[in-house]
Short mmCIF file of C-alpha atoms in Angstrom, two decimals:
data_model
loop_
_atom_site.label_atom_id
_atom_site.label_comp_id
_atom_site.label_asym_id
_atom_site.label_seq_id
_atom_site.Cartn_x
_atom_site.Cartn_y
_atom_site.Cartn_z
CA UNK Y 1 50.94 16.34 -111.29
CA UNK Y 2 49.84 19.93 -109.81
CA UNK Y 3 53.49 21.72 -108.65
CA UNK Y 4 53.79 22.75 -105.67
CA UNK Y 5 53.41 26.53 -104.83
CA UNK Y 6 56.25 27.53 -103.04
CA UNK Y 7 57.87 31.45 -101.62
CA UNK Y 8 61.17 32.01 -100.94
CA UNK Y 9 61.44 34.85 -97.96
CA UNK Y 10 64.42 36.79 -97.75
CA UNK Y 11 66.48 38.33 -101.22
CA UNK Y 12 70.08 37.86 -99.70
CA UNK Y 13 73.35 36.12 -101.32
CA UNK Y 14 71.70 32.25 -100.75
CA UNK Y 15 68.33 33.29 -102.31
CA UNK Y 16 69.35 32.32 -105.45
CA UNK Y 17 70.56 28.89 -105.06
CA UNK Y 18 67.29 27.87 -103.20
CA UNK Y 19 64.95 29.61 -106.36
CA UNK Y 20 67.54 27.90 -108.82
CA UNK Y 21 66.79 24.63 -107.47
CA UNK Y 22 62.85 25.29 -107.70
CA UNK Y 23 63.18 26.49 -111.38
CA UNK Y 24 64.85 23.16 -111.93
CA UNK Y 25 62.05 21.44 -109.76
CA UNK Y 26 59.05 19.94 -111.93
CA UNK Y 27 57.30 19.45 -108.85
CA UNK Y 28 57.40 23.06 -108.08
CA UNK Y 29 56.26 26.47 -109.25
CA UNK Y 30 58.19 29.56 -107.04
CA UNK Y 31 54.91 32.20 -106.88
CA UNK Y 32 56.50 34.77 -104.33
CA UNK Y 33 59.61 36.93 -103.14
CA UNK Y 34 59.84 38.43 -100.21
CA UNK Y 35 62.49 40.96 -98.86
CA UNK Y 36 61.76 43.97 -96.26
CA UNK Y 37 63.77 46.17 -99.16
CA UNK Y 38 61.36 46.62 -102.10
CA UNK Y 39 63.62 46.98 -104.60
CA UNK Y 40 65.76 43.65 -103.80
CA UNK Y 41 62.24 41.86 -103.41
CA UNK Y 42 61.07 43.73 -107.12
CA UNK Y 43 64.91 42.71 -108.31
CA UNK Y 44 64.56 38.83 -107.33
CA UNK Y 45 61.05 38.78 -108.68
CA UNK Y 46 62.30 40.07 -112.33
CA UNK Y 47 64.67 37.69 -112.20
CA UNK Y 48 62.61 34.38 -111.60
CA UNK Y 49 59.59 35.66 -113.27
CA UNK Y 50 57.48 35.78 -109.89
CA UNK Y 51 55.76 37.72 -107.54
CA UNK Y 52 56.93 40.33 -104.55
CA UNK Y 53 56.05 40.61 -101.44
CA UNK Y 54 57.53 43.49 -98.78
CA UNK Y 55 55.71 42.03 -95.28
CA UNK Y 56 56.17 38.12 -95.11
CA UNK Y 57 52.96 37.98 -92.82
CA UNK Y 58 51.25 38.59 -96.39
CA UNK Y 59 52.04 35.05 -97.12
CA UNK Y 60 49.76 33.54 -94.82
CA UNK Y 61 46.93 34.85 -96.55
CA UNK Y 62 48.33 33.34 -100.32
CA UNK Y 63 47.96 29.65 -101.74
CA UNK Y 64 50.94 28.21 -100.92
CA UNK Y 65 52.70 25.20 -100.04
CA UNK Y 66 55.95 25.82 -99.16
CA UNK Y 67 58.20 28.08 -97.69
CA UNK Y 68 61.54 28.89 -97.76
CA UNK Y 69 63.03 30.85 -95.25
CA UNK Y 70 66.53 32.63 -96.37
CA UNK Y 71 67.04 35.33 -93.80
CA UNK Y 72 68.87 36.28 -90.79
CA UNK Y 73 69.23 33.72 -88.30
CA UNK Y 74 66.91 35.80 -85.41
CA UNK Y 75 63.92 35.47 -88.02
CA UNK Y 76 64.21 31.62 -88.24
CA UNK Y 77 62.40 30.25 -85.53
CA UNK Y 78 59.54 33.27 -85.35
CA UNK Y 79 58.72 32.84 -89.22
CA UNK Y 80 58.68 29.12 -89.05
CA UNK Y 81 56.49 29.28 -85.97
CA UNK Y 82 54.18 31.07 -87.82
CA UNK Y 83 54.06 28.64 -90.82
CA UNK Y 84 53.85 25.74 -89.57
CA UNK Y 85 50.61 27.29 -87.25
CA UNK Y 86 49.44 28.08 -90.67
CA UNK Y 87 50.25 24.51 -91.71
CA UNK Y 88 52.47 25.30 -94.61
CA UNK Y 89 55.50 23.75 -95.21
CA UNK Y 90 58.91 25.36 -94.41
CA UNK Y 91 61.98 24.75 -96.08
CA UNK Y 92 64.55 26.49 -93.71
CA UNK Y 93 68.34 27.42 -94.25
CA UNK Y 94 70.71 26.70 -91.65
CA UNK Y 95 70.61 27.12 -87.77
CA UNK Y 96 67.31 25.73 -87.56
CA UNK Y 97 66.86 28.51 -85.08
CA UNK Y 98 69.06 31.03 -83.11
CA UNK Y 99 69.54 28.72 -80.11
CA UNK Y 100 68.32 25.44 -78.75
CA UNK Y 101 65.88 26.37 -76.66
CA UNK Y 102 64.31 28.10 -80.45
CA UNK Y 103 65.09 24.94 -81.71
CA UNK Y 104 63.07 22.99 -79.14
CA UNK Y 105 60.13 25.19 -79.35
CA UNK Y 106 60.25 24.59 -83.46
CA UNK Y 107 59.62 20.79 -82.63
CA UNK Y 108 56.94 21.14 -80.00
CA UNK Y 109 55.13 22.99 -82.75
CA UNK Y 110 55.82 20.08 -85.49
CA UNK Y 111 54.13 18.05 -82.90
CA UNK Y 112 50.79 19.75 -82.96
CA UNK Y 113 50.87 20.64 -87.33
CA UNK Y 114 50.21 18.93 -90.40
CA UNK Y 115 52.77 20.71 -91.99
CA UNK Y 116 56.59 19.26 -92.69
CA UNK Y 117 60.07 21.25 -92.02
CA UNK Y 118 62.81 20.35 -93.64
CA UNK Y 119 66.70 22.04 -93.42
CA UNK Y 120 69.33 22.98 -95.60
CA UNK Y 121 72.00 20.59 -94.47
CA UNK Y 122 72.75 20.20 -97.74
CA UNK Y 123 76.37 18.83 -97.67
CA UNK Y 124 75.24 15.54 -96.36
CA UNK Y 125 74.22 14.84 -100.12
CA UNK Y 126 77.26 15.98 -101.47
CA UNK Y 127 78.49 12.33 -103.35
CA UNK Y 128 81.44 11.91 -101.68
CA UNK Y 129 79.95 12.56 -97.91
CA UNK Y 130 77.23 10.17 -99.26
CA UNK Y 131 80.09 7.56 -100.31
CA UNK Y 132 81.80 7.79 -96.61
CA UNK Y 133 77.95 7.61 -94.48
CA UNK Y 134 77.53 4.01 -97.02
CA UNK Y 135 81.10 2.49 -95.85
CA UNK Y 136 80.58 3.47 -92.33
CA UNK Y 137 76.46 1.86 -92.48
CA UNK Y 138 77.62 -0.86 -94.39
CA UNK Y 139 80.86 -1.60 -91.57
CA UNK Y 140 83.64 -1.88 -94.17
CA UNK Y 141 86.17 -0.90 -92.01
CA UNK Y 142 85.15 -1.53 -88.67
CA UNK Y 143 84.55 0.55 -85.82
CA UNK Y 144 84.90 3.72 -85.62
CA UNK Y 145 87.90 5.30 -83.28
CA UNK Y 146 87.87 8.67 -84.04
CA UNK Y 147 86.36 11.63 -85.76
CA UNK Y 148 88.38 15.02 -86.86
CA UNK Y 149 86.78 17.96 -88.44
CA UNK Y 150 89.25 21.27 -89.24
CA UNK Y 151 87.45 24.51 -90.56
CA UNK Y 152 89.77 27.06 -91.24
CA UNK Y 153 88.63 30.28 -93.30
CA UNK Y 154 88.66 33.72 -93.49
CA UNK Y 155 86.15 36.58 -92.56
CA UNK Y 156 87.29 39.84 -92.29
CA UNK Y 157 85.83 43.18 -90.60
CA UNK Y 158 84.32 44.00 -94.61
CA UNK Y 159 82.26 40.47 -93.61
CA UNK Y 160 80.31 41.35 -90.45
CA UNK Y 161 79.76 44.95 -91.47
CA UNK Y 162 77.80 44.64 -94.84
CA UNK Y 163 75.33 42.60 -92.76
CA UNK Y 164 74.24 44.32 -90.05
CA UNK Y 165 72.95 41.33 -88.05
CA UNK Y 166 75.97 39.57 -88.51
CA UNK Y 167 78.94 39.63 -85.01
CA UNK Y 168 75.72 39.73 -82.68
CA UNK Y 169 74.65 37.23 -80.63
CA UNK Y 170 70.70 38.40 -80.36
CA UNK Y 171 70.81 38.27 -84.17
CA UNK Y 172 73.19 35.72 -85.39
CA UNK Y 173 73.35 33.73 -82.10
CA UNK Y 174 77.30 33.35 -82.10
CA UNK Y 175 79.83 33.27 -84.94
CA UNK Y 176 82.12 30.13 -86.35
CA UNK Y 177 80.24 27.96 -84.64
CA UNK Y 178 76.47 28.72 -85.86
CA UNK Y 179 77.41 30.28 -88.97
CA UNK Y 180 80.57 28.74 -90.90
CA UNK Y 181 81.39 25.26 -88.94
CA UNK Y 182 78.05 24.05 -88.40
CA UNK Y 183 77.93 22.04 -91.51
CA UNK Y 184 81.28 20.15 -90.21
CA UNK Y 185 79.64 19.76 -86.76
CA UNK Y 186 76.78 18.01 -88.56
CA UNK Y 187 78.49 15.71 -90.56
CA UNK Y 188 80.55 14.37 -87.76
CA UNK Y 189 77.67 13.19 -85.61
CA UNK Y 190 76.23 12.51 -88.68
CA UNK Y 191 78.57 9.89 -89.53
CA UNK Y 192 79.86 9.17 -85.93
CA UNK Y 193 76.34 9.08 -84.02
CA UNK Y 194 75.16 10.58 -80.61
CA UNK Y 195 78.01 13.00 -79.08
CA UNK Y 196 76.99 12.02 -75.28
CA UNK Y 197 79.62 14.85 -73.72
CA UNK Y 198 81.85 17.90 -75.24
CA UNK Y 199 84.83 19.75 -73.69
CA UNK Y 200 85.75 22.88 -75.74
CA UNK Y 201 86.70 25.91 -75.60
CA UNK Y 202 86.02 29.42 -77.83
CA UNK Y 203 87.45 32.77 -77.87
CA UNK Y 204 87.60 36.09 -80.32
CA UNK Y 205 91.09 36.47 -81.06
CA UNK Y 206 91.25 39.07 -84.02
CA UNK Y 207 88.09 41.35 -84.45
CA UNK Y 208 87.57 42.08 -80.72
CA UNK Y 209 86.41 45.59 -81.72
CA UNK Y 210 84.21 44.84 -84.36
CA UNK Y 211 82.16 41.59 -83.05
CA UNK Y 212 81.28 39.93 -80.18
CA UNK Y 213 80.52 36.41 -80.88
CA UNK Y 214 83.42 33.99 -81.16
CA UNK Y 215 85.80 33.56 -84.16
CA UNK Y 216 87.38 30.48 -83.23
CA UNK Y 217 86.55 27.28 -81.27
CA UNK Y 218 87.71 23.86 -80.57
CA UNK Y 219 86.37 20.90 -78.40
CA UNK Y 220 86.51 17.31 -77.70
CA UNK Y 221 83.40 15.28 -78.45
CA UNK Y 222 82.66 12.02 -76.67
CA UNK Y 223 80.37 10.04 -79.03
CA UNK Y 224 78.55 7.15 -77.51
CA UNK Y 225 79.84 4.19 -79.31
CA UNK Y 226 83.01 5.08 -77.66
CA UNK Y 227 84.76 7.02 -80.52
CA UNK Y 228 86.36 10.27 -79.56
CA UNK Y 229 86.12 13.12 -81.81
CA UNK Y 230 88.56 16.70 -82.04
CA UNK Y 231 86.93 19.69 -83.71
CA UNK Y 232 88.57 23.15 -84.43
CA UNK Y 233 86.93 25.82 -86.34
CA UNK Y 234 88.35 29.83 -87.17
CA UNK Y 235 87.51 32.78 -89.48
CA UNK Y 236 91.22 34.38 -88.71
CA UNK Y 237 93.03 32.28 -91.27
CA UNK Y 238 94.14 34.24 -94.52
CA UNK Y 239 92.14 32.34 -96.67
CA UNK Y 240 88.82 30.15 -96.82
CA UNK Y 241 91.06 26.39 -96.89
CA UNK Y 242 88.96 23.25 -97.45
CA UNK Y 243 87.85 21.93 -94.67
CA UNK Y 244 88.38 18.39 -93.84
CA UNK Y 245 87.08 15.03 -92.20
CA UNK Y 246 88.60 12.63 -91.25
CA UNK Y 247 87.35 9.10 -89.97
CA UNK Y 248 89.49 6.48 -88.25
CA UNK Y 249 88.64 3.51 -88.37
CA UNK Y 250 89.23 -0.38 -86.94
CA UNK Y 251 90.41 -1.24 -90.30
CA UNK Y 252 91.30 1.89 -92.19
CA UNK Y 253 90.33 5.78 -92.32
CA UNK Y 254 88.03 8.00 -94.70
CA UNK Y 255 89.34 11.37 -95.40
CA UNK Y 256 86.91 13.92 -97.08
CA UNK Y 257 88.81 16.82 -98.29
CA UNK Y 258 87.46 19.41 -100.11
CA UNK Y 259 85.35 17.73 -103.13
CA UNK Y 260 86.94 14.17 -102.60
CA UNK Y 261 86.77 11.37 -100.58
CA UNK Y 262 90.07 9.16 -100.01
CA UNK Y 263 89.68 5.52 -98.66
CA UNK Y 264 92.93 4.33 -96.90
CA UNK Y 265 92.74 0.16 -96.13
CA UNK Y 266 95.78 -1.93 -95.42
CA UNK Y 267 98.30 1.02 -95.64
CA UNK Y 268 96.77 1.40 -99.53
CA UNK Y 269 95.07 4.81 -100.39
CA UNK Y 270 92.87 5.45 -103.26
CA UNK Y 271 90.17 8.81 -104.43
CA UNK Y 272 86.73 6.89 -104.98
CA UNK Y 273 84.84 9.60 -105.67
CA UNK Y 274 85.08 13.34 -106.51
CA UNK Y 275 81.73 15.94 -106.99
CA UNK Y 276 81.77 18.02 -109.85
CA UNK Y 277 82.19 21.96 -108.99
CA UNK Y 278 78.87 23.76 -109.20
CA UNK Y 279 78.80 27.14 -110.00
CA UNK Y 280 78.04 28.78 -106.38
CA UNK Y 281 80.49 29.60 -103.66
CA UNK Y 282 82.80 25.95 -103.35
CA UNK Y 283 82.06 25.40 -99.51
CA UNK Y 284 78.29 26.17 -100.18
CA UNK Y 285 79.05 22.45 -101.98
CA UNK Y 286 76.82 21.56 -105.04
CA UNK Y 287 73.72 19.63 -103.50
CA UNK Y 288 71.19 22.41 -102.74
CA UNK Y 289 69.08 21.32 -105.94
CA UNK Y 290 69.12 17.47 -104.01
CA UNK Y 291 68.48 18.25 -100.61
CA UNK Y 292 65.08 20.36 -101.67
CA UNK Y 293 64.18 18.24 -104.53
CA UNK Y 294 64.03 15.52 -101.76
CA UNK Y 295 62.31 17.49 -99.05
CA UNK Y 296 59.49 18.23 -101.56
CA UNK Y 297 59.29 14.55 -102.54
CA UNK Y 298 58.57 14.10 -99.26
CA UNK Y 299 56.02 16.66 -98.96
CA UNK Y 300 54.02 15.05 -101.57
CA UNK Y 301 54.37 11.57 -100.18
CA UNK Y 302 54.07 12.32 -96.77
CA UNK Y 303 57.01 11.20 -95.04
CA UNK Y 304 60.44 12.09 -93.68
CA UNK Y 305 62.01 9.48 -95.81
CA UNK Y 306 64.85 12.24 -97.47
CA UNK Y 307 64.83 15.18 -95.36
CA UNK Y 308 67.13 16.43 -92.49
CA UNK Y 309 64.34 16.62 -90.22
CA UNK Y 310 64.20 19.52 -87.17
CA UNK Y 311 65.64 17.16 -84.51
CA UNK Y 312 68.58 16.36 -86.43
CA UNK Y 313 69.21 19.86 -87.12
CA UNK Y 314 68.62 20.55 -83.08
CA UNK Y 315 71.86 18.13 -82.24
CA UNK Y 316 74.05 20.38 -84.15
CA UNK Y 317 72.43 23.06 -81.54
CA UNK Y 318 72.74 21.18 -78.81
CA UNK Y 319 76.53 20.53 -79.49
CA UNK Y 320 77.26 24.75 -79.79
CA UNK Y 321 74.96 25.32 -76.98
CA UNK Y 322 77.32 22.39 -75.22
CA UNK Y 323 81.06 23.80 -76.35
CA UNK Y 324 80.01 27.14 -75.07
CA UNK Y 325 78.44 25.89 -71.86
CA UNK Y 326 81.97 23.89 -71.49
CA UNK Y 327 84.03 27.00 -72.20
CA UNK Y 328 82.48 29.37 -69.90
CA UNK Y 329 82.72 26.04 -66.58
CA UNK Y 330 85.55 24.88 -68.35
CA UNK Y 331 83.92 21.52 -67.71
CA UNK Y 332 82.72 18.14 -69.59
CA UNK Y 333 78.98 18.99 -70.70
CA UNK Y 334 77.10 16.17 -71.18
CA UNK Y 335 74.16 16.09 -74.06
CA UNK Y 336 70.38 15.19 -73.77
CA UNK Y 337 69.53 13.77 -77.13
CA UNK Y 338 65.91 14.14 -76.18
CA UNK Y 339 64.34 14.43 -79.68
CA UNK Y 340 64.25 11.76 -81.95
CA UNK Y 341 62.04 13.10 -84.70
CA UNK Y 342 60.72 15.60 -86.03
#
């Protein structure tokens, strides 16, 4: 089978997990760096045995297949744009854009291209998350009452000033929410459903003078099989905890904690499952390898089959967009859910 020819744009810490992933890949071949600073682009390329390029627009004039877009979260929406014009593939980390309204505009293109998009959600293939979304689908215990997700980590003033788009809104388009808790925020409509209304709440309570996005929020989500969800998220704890899930349900609860999964039924708890520690950061979890491995299966069949698609990744924006609208009215925002594919 011919590999596919993939780039990877943008030479920053997550780089290397997603050109990892394609070394492993028989499907794929990684033919190009790209980084605005030559010699991280010239460093990457020595390293994987590729290519470097300095201007991403460069790539739209190459033979390739797939992109993967690694930088700061302003770039997402414009590069992908671009691509999928182009009708290349794009792998993209998380936000799927800046915003929702960049989100939005990210599908409308999909509509009108040949080309896929895929995003790096990747802890919904973690084994034990993958465990819990089986017992849920499969109605093992019940209905679902209630959803709590608790991020509590650490990022000090060192964090936001190495990265000079980081603490900005026009450039990282808010703080815990976008950047650290979004996984959690996925995974609990993810295994809860549609959120139809949020009431929350956000504030910057210990680097007022060195950002200006939020560093901690918490909210109420109202899902729409009746289940009612609590979410609270931080950077201002002393250390980066594990976060944790947990899932009530009719006839018992799932609690995903860290690595494991622990399935409570008739007041009798037992650990089902447990991942294996990879060898990146722990709350990067260990399933970057599946998640594109599965996207590019999907390229080359020509489905969505296996890949967290743009309008999934678009409800995680809609719910940030919604806590934020909710703190600033200090009212119950209610959700469109207007995109079902894609």
């Amino acid at each position: 089978m011919e590999k596919l020819k993939s780039a990877i744009i943008g030479c920053g810490n997550i780089y290397k997990v997603h050109a990892d992933a394609l070394q492993k890949l028989e499907i794929a071949e990684l033919k190009y760096v790209v980084d605005i600073r030559k010699e991280r682009a010239r460093s990457a390329a020595d390293r994987y045995n590729c290519d470097y390029i300095i201007e991403y627009e460069e790539l739209l004039e190459k033979d390739i297949d797939v992109v993967h877009i690694c930088t700061p979260h302003f770039l997402h929406s414009p590069m992908a744009l671009k691509f999928l014009e182009a009708e290349i593939n794009v792998f993209v980390e998380k936000p799927l854009a800046i915003n929702y309204n960049e989100g939005k505009e990210i599908i409308r293109s999909l509509e009108n291209s040949v080309a896929r998009l895929g995003v790096c959600f990747q802890n919904r293939f973690n084994n034990n998350n993958k465990e819990a979304k089986q017992i849920l689908e499969e109605g093992l215990l019940g209905r679902i009452k209630g959803i709590k997700g608790f991020v509590t980590w650490h990022r000090n003033q060192d964090y936001y000033l190495k990265d000079d788009w980081k603490g900005f809104y026009a450039t990282e388009g808010g703080g815990v929410l976008i950047n650290q808790a979004i996984h959690t925020l996925d995974l609990m409509q993810w295994f809860g459903g549609s959120v139809d209304a949020v009431k929350g709440n956000v504030d910057t309570r210990v680097l007022n003078e060195a950002i200006e996005v939020e560093d901690t929020a918490e909210a109420t989500l109202y899902f729409a099989n009746g289940a009612v969800g609590i979410f609270y998220a931080t950077n201002t704890f002393s250390q980066n905890s594990p976060i944790e899930i947990v899932i009530d349900c009719e006839k018992g609860s799932l609690r995903l904690y860290d690595d494991q999964l622990i399935v409570t039924e008739s007041e009798k708890s037992k650990s089902i499952i447990s991942n294996n520690k990879g060898k990146y950061k722990s709350y990067w979890g260990n399933s970057h390898y599946k998640i594109i491995n599965n996207f590019y299966q999907d390229v080359i069949n020509g489905n969505y089959n296996n890949t967290v698609t743009a309008a999934e990744a678009l409800k995680t924006l809609e719910l940030i967009k919604n806590i934020n609208q909710s703190a600033r009215s200090q009212k119950k925002c209610y959700l469109n859910n207007e995109f079902k594919f894609y």
